[in-house]
Amino acid sequence: QSALTQPPSASGSPGQSVTISCTGTSSDVGGYDSVSWYQQHPGKAPKLMIYDVNKRPSGVPDRFSGSRSGSTASLTVSGLQAEDEADYYCSSYAGSNNPLDFGTGTKITVL
Amino acid sequence: EVQLVQSGAEVKKPGESLRISCKGSGYSFTSYWIIWVRQMPGKGLEWMGRIDPSDSHTKYSPSFQGHVTISADKSISTAYLQWSSLQASDTAIYYCARRRYSNVWYDYWGQGTLVSVSS
C-alpha cells in the first residue's frame, strides 16, 4: 500500500481549474523538494508532467502547475481541456534507502 | 530520440517462466537506472525494483523480492524482468522507466508489456 495518499477522483468543466492533492509525511513530501507528477491516459504509459515540486519538462503545457505546503503536494490543472481527462499519480523522494514509489492515483474527469 | 521499447504481450500458463525486455536507445544506457512498475487491471502503479545497468546492482520492493528477477545486459542496452514460476496474480501490464540517479523522477517510460497468466 502506497504511503502517498491521493483522492480517488476529481472533476471540473472545460476551462475551469482542478487541484488534486498528494499527502505524505515529513519523511517524504514534507522533507524534500522532490515531488513529481505523472499523467496516464487509458491504455497508455505514464508521462512525466511535473518534477521537483513545480518544474515542467519541455513540452508540458503551462496549464499544469505544482506546489507543496508542508507534507501535502498539489497539482493544479488550469483551463481544463478534454484531453486532460486521465489518471494522475504523484511520487516523492523519501531518502536513498527507499524506492521512489507512487501515490494511490487520482482520476480527473472533464465534465 | 530517447526511447524505451518493451517486448510484446505474453500469454502464459501458471507455473511457466517468462522474461520480458526493455531496450533503451538514444542515450547512454549505463547513465540511468531502469525501474520496473506493475499495473494490475484497473489499479495503480506499483514500484517493483530497479537496476543500475552500469554494475547490475539491483534493489527490490519487499512485495516483489524473491518472486521476480531484474537483470540487464549493458552491451545491448537492454533490461529484463523475469519470473521462474508465474501465477495468475501476475496478470498485469509491466512498464519500464528510466531515472538518472542524481534525479528523483522518471522521465521516459516504455510502452508497457501485457502479461496474461491463465490456465
PDB file of C-alpha atoms in Angstrom:
ATOM      1  CA  GLN A   1       0.000   0.000   0.000  1.00  0.00           C
ATOM      2  CA  SER A   2       1.333   3.388  -1.046  1.00  0.00           C
ATOM      3  CA  ALA A   3       2.480   5.816   1.610  1.00  0.00           C
ATOM      4  CA  LEU A   4       1.286   8.739  -0.532  1.00  0.00           C
ATOM      5  CA  THR A   5      -2.448   9.324  -0.386  1.00  0.00           C
ATOM      6  CA  GLN A   6      -4.449  10.914  -3.198  1.00  0.00           C
ATOM      7  CA  PRO A   7      -8.198  11.448  -3.568  1.00  0.00           C
ATOM      8  CA  PRO A   8      -9.692   8.807  -5.899  1.00  0.00           C
ATOM      9  CA  SER A   9     -11.350  11.341  -8.160  1.00  0.00           C
ATOM     10  CA  ALA A  10     -11.712  14.990  -9.074  1.00  0.00           C
ATOM     11  CA  SER A  11     -13.631  16.760 -11.787  1.00  0.00           C
ATOM     12  CA  GLY A  12     -14.192  20.083 -13.479  1.00  0.00           C
ATOM     13  CA  SER A  13     -15.808  21.622 -16.517  1.00  0.00           C
ATOM     14  CA  PRO A  14     -13.819  22.700 -19.561  1.00  0.00           C
ATOM     15  CA  GLY A  15     -11.994  25.940 -18.871  1.00  0.00           C
ATOM     16  CA  GLN A  16     -12.172  25.535 -15.102  1.00  0.00           C
ATOM     17  CA  SER A  17      -9.318  24.656 -12.761  1.00  0.00           C
ATOM     18  CA  VAL A  18      -8.968  21.493 -10.736  1.00  0.00           C
ATOM     19  CA  THR A  19      -6.483  20.809  -7.957  1.00  0.00           C
ATOM     20  CA  ILE A  20      -5.581  17.386  -6.619  1.00  0.00           C
ATOM     21  CA  SER A  21      -3.573  16.589  -3.522  1.00  0.00           C
ATOM     22  CA  CYS A  22      -0.860  14.129  -2.546  1.00  0.00           C
ATOM     23  CA  THR A  23      -0.480  13.684   1.199  1.00  0.00           C
ATOM     24  CA  GLY A  24       2.644  12.196   2.717  1.00  0.00           C
ATOM     25  CA  THR A  25       4.750  12.820   5.790  1.00  0.00           C
ATOM     26  CA  SER A  26       7.785  14.797   6.866  1.00  0.00           C
ATOM     27  CA  SER A  27       9.865  11.826   5.719  1.00  0.00           C
ATOM     28  CA  ASP A  28       8.861  12.179   2.091  1.00  0.00           C
ATOM     29  CA  VAL A  29       6.728  15.016   0.674  1.00  0.00           C
ATOM     30  CA  GLY A  30       7.469  17.346   3.573  1.00  0.00           C
ATOM     31  CA  GLY A  31      11.157  16.576   3.768  1.00  0.00           C
ATOM     32  CA  TYR A  32      12.397  17.084   0.221  1.00  0.00           C
ATOM     33  CA  ASP A  33      11.792  19.352  -2.768  1.00  0.00           C
ATOM     34  CA  SER A  34      11.337  16.196  -4.823  1.00  0.00           C
ATOM     35  CA  VAL A  35       7.698  15.620  -5.717  1.00  0.00           C
ATOM     36  CA  SER A  36       6.823  14.565  -9.249  1.00  0.00           C
ATOM     37  CA  TRP A  37       3.512  14.027 -11.034  1.00  0.00           C
ATOM     38  CA  TYR A  38       2.602  11.636 -13.834  1.00  0.00           C
ATOM     39  CA  GLN A  39      -0.348  11.615 -16.230  1.00  0.00           C
ATOM     40  CA  GLN A  40      -1.687   8.334 -17.563  1.00  0.00           C
ATOM     41  CA  HIS A  41      -4.335   8.065 -20.240  1.00  0.00           C
ATOM     42  CA  PRO A  42      -6.210   4.744 -20.569  1.00  0.00           C
ATOM     43  CA  GLY A  43      -4.062   2.128 -22.236  1.00  0.00           C
ATOM     44  CA  LYS A  44      -1.023   4.399 -22.316  1.00  0.00           C
ATOM     45  CA  ALA A  45       2.221   4.649 -20.405  1.00  0.00           C
ATOM     46  CA  PRO A  46       2.591   7.264 -17.662  1.00  0.00           C
ATOM     47  CA  LYS A  47       4.053  10.626 -18.692  1.00  0.00           C
ATOM     48  CA  LEU A  48       6.083  12.963 -16.504  1.00  0.00           C
ATOM     49  CA  MET A  49       4.205  16.255 -16.012  1.00  0.00           C
ATOM     50  CA  ILE A  50       5.909  17.915 -13.019  1.00  0.00           C
ATOM     51  CA  TYR A  51       9.218  17.311 -11.227  1.00  0.00           C
ATOM     52  CA  ASP A  52      10.941  18.897  -8.255  1.00  0.00           C
ATOM     53  CA  VAL A  53       7.536  20.062  -6.934  1.00  0.00           C
ATOM     54  CA  ASN A  54       6.865  22.727  -9.562  1.00  0.00           C
ATOM     55  CA  LYS A  55       9.043  22.301 -12.648  1.00  0.00           C
ATOM     56  CA  ARG A  56       7.635  21.325 -16.018  1.00  0.00           C
ATOM     57  CA  PRO A  57       9.519  19.195 -18.544  1.00  0.00           C
ATOM     58  CA  SER A  58       9.802  20.600 -22.028  1.00  0.00           C
ATOM     59  CA  GLY A  59       6.535  20.194 -23.931  1.00  0.00           C
ATOM     60  CA  VAL A  60       4.204  20.099 -20.914  1.00  0.00           C
ATOM     61  CA  PRO A  61       1.643  22.923 -21.129  1.00  0.00           C
ATOM     62  CA  ASP A  62       1.919  25.687 -18.548  1.00  0.00           C
ATOM     63  CA  ARG A  63      -1.681  24.908 -17.583  1.00  0.00           C
ATOM     64  CA  PHE A  64      -0.123  22.284 -15.335  1.00  0.00           C
ATOM     65  CA  SER A  65       1.462  23.545 -12.130  1.00  0.00           C
ATOM     66  CA  GLY A  66       2.676  22.022  -8.892  1.00  0.00           C
ATOM     67  CA  SER A  67       3.061  23.257  -5.348  1.00  0.00           C
ATOM     68  CA  ARG A  68       3.619  21.997  -1.835  1.00  0.00           C
ATOM     69  CA  SER A  69       2.551  23.012   1.642  1.00  0.00           C
ATOM     70  CA  GLY A  70       4.011  21.046   4.495  1.00  0.00           C
ATOM     71  CA  SER A  71       3.545  17.340   3.781  1.00  0.00           C
ATOM     72  CA  THR A  72       0.918  17.829   1.096  1.00  0.00           C
ATOM     73  CA  ALA A  73       1.755  18.430  -2.549  1.00  0.00           C
ATOM     74  CA  SER A  74      -0.759  19.624  -5.108  1.00  0.00           C
ATOM     75  CA  LEU A  75      -1.194  19.508  -8.858  1.00  0.00           C
ATOM     76  CA  THR A  76      -3.356  22.169 -10.449  1.00  0.00           C
ATOM     77  CA  VAL A  77      -4.682  21.949 -13.977  1.00  0.00           C
ATOM     78  CA  SER A  78      -5.942  25.322 -15.180  1.00  0.00           C
ATOM     79  CA  GLY A  79      -8.127  25.879 -18.217  1.00  0.00           C
ATOM     80  CA  LEU A  80      -9.240  22.254 -18.245  1.00  0.00           C
ATOM     81  CA  GLN A  81      -9.385  20.578 -21.626  1.00  0.00           C
ATOM     82  CA  ALA A  82     -10.964  17.293 -22.643  1.00  0.00           C
ATOM     83  CA  GLU A  83      -7.502  15.803 -23.211  1.00  0.00           C
ATOM     84  CA  ASP A  84      -6.641  16.377 -19.536  1.00  0.00           C
ATOM     85  CA  GLU A  85      -9.038  13.612 -18.525  1.00  0.00           C
ATOM     86  CA  ALA A  86      -6.681  10.928 -17.204  1.00  0.00           C
ATOM     87  CA  ASP A  87      -5.266   9.318 -14.096  1.00  0.00           C
ATOM     88  CA  TYR A  88      -2.635  11.279 -12.215  1.00  0.00           C
ATOM     89  CA  TYR A  89      -0.032   9.858  -9.842  1.00  0.00           C
ATOM     90  CA  CYS A  90       2.329  11.633  -7.510  1.00  0.00           C
ATOM     91  CA  SER A  91       5.713  10.404  -6.378  1.00  0.00           C
ATOM     92  CA  SER A  92       8.137  11.656  -3.747  1.00  0.00           C
ATOM     93  CA  TYR A  93      11.711  11.043  -2.755  1.00  0.00           C
ATOM     94  CA  ALA A  94      11.927   9.501   0.715  1.00  0.00           C
ATOM     95  CA  GLY A  95      15.636   9.000   1.229  1.00  0.00           C
ATOM     96  CA  SER A  96      18.255   6.935  -0.530  1.00  0.00           C
ATOM     97  CA  ASN A  97      17.156   3.671   1.094  1.00  0.00           C
ATOM     98  CA  ASN A  98      13.561   3.992  -0.061  1.00  0.00           C
ATOM     99  CA  PRO A  99      12.109   3.487  -3.515  1.00  0.00           C
ATOM    100  CA  LEU A 100      10.650   6.350  -5.488  1.00  0.00           C
ATOM    101  CA  ASP A 101       7.148   4.928  -5.133  1.00  0.00           C
ATOM    102  CA  PHE A 102       3.828   6.273  -6.378  1.00  0.00           C
ATOM    103  CA  GLY A 103       0.719   7.704  -4.808  1.00  0.00           C
ATOM    104  CA  THR A 104      -2.652   5.966  -4.920  1.00  0.00           C
ATOM    105  CA  GLY A 105      -3.729   7.877  -8.031  1.00  0.00           C
ATOM    106  CA  THR A 106      -6.494  10.347  -8.886  1.00  0.00           C
ATOM    107  CA  LYS A 107      -8.813  10.209 -11.865  1.00  0.00           C
ATOM    108  CA  ILE A 108      -9.575  13.641 -13.269  1.00  0.00           C
ATOM    109  CA  THR A 109     -12.845  13.786 -15.186  1.00  0.00           C
ATOM    110  CA  VAL A 110     -13.667  16.658 -17.510  1.00  0.00           C
ATOM    111  CA  LEU A 111     -17.432  17.155 -17.275  1.00  0.00           C
TER     112      LEU A 111
ATOM    113  CA  GLU B   1      15.438  10.498 -29.589  1.00  0.00           C
ATOM    114  CA  VAL B   2      15.269   8.720 -26.251  1.00  0.00           C
ATOM    115  CA  GLN B   3      13.229   5.528 -26.393  1.00  0.00           C
ATOM    116  CA  LEU B   4      12.484   2.601 -24.138  1.00  0.00           C
ATOM    117  CA  VAL B   5      10.973  -0.164 -26.245  1.00  0.00           C
ATOM    118  CA  GLN B   6       9.474  -3.157 -24.473  1.00  0.00           C
ATOM    119  CA  SER B   7       8.828  -6.642 -25.750  1.00  0.00           C
ATOM    120  CA  GLY B   8       5.381  -7.716 -26.845  1.00  0.00           C
ATOM    121  CA  ALA B   9       2.382  -9.091 -24.999  1.00  0.00           C
ATOM    122  CA  GLU B  10       2.639 -12.564 -23.491  1.00  0.00           C
ATOM    123  CA  VAL B  11       0.054 -15.235 -22.688  1.00  0.00           C
ATOM    124  CA  LYS B  12       1.269 -17.857 -20.253  1.00  0.00           C
ATOM    125  CA  LYS B  13       0.016 -20.645 -18.001  1.00  0.00           C
ATOM    126  CA  PRO B  14       0.559 -20.778 -14.223  1.00  0.00           C
ATOM    127  CA  GLY B  15       3.919 -22.272 -13.348  1.00  0.00           C
ATOM    128  CA  GLU B  16       5.584 -21.223 -16.596  1.00  0.00           C
ATOM    129  CA  SER B  17       8.630 -18.993 -16.745  1.00  0.00           C
ATOM    130  CA  LEU B  18       8.891 -15.699 -18.575  1.00  0.00           C
ATOM    131  CA  ARG B  19      11.353 -12.939 -19.343  1.00  0.00           C
ATOM    132  CA  ILE B  20      10.288  -9.585 -20.764  1.00  0.00           C
ATOM    133  CA  SER B  21      12.638  -6.903 -22.006  1.00  0.00           C
ATOM    134  CA  CYS B  22      13.139  -3.157 -22.183  1.00  0.00           C
ATOM    135  CA  LYS B  23      15.611  -1.805 -24.734  1.00  0.00           C
ATOM    136  CA  GLY B  24      16.961   1.705 -24.357  1.00  0.00           C
ATOM    137  CA  SER B  25      18.169   3.864 -27.215  1.00  0.00           C
ATOM    138  CA  GLY B  26      19.101   7.475 -27.857  1.00  0.00           C
ATOM    139  CA  TYR B  27      21.011   7.881 -24.587  1.00  0.00           C
ATOM    140  CA  SER B  28      23.829   6.432 -22.517  1.00  0.00           C
ATOM    141  CA  PHE B  29      22.176   3.297 -21.128  1.00  0.00           C
ATOM    142  CA  THR B  30      24.589   2.996 -18.213  1.00  0.00           C
ATOM    143  CA  SER B  31      23.927   6.548 -17.008  1.00  0.00           C
ATOM    144  CA  TYR B  32      20.373   5.847 -15.886  1.00  0.00           C
ATOM    145  CA  TRP B  33      18.725   3.336 -13.603  1.00  0.00           C
ATOM    146  CA  ILE B  34      15.912   1.260 -15.069  1.00  0.00           C
ATOM    147  CA  ILE B  35      12.888   0.573 -12.881  1.00  0.00           C
ATOM    148  CA  TRP B  36      10.017  -1.837 -13.371  1.00  0.00           C
ATOM    149  CA  VAL B  37       6.451  -0.928 -12.452  1.00  0.00           C
ATOM    150  CA  ARG B  38       3.415  -3.206 -12.231  1.00  0.00           C
ATOM    151  CA  GLN B  39      -0.093  -2.081 -13.009  1.00  0.00           C
ATOM    152  CA  MET B  40      -2.739  -4.687 -12.307  1.00  0.00           C
ATOM    153  CA  PRO B  41      -6.071  -4.372 -14.161  1.00  0.00           C
ATOM    154  CA  GLY B  42      -7.844  -1.212 -13.055  1.00  0.00           C
ATOM    155  CA  LYS B  43      -5.256  -0.481 -10.372  1.00  0.00           C
ATOM    156  CA  GLY B  44      -2.439   1.959  -9.673  1.00  0.00           C
ATOM    157  CA  LEU B  45       1.292   1.947 -10.246  1.00  0.00           C
ATOM    158  CA  GLU B  46       3.485  -0.260  -8.055  1.00  0.00           C
ATOM    159  CA  TRP B  47       7.266   0.092  -7.914  1.00  0.00           C
ATOM    160  CA  MET B  48       8.788  -3.372  -8.250  1.00  0.00           C
ATOM    161  CA  GLY B  49      12.503  -2.739  -8.306  1.00  0.00           C
ATOM    162  CA  ARG B  50      15.373  -1.141 -10.115  1.00  0.00           C
ATOM    163  CA  ILE B  51      18.715  -1.932 -11.657  1.00  0.00           C
ATOM    164  CA  ASP B  52      21.818   0.111 -12.279  1.00  0.00           C
ATOM    165  CA  PRO B  53      22.936  -1.131 -15.720  1.00  0.00           C
ATOM    166  CA  SER B  54      26.479   0.056 -15.136  1.00  0.00           C
ATOM    167  CA  ASP B  55      27.110  -2.601 -12.474  1.00  0.00           C
ATOM    168  CA  SER B  56      23.851  -4.623 -12.426  1.00  0.00           C
ATOM    169  CA  HIS B  57      23.222  -3.668  -8.802  1.00  0.00           C
ATOM    170  CA  THR B  58      19.564  -4.249  -8.006  1.00  0.00           C
ATOM    171  CA  LYS B  59      17.073  -3.164  -5.378  1.00  0.00           C
ATOM    172  CA  TYR B  60      13.639  -4.750  -4.961  1.00  0.00           C
ATOM    173  CA  SER B  61      10.422  -3.815  -3.256  1.00  0.00           C
ATOM    174  CA  PRO B  62       9.759  -6.222  -0.370  1.00  0.00           C
ATOM    175  CA  SER B  63       6.465  -7.023  -2.098  1.00  0.00           C
ATOM    176  CA  PHE B  64       8.296  -8.481  -5.113  1.00  0.00           C
ATOM    177  CA  GLN B  65      11.587  -9.690  -3.627  1.00  0.00           C
ATOM    178  CA  GLY B  66      12.071 -13.363  -4.362  1.00  0.00           C
ATOM    179  CA  HIS B  67       9.274 -13.549  -6.928  1.00  0.00           C
ATOM    180  CA  VAL B  68      10.915 -11.674  -9.807  1.00  0.00           C
ATOM    181  CA  THR B  69      14.443 -11.076 -11.014  1.00  0.00           C
ATOM    182  CA  ILE B  70      15.670  -7.903 -12.655  1.00  0.00           C
ATOM    183  CA  SER B  71      18.764  -8.019 -14.814  1.00  0.00           C
ATOM    184  CA  ALA B  72      20.454  -6.051 -17.578  1.00  0.00           C
ATOM    185  CA  ASP B  73      22.844  -6.547 -20.469  1.00  0.00           C
ATOM    186  CA  LYS B  74      24.578  -3.238 -20.999  1.00  0.00           C
ATOM    187  CA  SER B  75      26.229  -4.474 -24.198  1.00  0.00           C
ATOM    188  CA  ILE B  76      22.816  -4.405 -25.889  1.00  0.00           C
ATOM    189  CA  SER B  77      21.245  -1.647 -23.735  1.00  0.00           C
ATOM    190  CA  THR B  78      18.518  -3.969 -22.516  1.00  0.00           C
ATOM    191  CA  ALA B  79      16.971  -4.589 -19.120  1.00  0.00           C
ATOM    192  CA  TYR B  80      14.910  -7.632 -18.209  1.00  0.00           C
ATOM    193  CA  LEU B  81      12.207  -8.672 -15.798  1.00  0.00           C
ATOM    194  CA  GLN B  82      11.767 -12.373 -15.296  1.00  0.00           C
ATOM    195  CA  TRP B  83       9.670 -14.901 -13.433  1.00  0.00           C
ATOM    196  CA  SER B  84      10.578 -18.537 -12.823  1.00  0.00           C
ATOM    197  CA  SER B  85       7.034 -19.589 -11.961  1.00  0.00           C
ATOM    198  CA  LEU B  86       4.157 -17.349 -12.955  1.00  0.00           C
ATOM    199  CA  GLN B  87       0.924 -17.091 -11.000  1.00  0.00           C
ATOM    200  CA  ALA B  88      -2.475 -15.899 -12.164  1.00  0.00           C
ATOM    201  CA  SER B  89      -1.986 -12.867  -9.905  1.00  0.00           C
ATOM    202  CA  ASP B  90       0.953 -11.794 -12.095  1.00  0.00           C
ATOM    203  CA  THR B  91      -1.526 -10.776 -14.787  1.00  0.00           C
ATOM    204  CA  ALA B  92      -0.800  -7.096 -15.321  1.00  0.00           C
ATOM    205  CA  ILE B  93       0.846  -4.511 -17.515  1.00  0.00           C
ATOM    206  CA  TYR B  94       4.512  -4.043 -16.738  1.00  0.00           C
ATOM    207  CA  TYR B  95       6.294  -0.788 -17.522  1.00  0.00           C
ATOM    208  CA  CYS B  96       9.955   0.058 -17.515  1.00  0.00           C
ATOM    209  CA  ALA B  97      11.136   3.622 -16.947  1.00  0.00           C
ATOM    210  CA  ARG B  98      14.464   5.345 -16.517  1.00  0.00           C
ATOM    211  CA  ARG B  99      15.781   7.538 -13.733  1.00  0.00           C
ATOM    212  CA  ARG B 100      19.089   9.336 -13.606  1.00  0.00           C
ATOM    213  CA  TYR B 101      20.496   8.553 -10.180  1.00  0.00           C
ATOM    214  CA  SER B 102      21.032  12.225  -9.393  1.00  0.00           C
ATOM    215  CA  ASN B 103      17.379  12.971 -10.187  1.00  0.00           C
ATOM    216  CA  VAL B 104      14.240  11.893  -8.395  1.00  0.00           C
ATOM    217  CA  TRP B 105      11.800  11.458 -11.236  1.00  0.00           C
ATOM    218  CA  TYR B 106      11.175   9.069 -14.138  1.00  0.00           C
ATOM    219  CA  ASP B 107      11.445  10.976 -17.387  1.00  0.00           C
ATOM    220  CA  TYR B 108      10.949   8.311 -20.064  1.00  0.00           C
ATOM    221  CA  TRP B 109       8.766   5.225 -19.983  1.00  0.00           C
ATOM    222  CA  GLY B 110       8.394   2.136 -22.100  1.00  0.00           C
ATOM    223  CA  GLN B 111       5.081   1.444 -23.805  1.00  0.00           C
ATOM    224  CA  GLY B 112       4.233  -1.392 -21.422  1.00  0.00           C
ATOM    225  CA  THR B 113       4.071  -5.180 -21.757  1.00  0.00           C
ATOM    226  CA  LEU B 114       0.832  -7.001 -21.029  1.00  0.00           C
ATOM    227  CA  VAL B 115       1.354 -10.322 -19.286  1.00  0.00           C
ATOM    228  CA  SER B 116      -1.674 -12.596 -19.061  1.00  0.00           C
ATOM    229  CA  VAL B 117      -1.471 -15.724 -16.913  1.00  0.00           C
ATOM    230  CA  SER B 118      -4.346 -18.165 -17.102  1.00  0.00           C
ATOM    231  CA  SER B 119      -4.870 -21.898 -17.121  1.00  0.00           C
TER     232      SER B 119
END
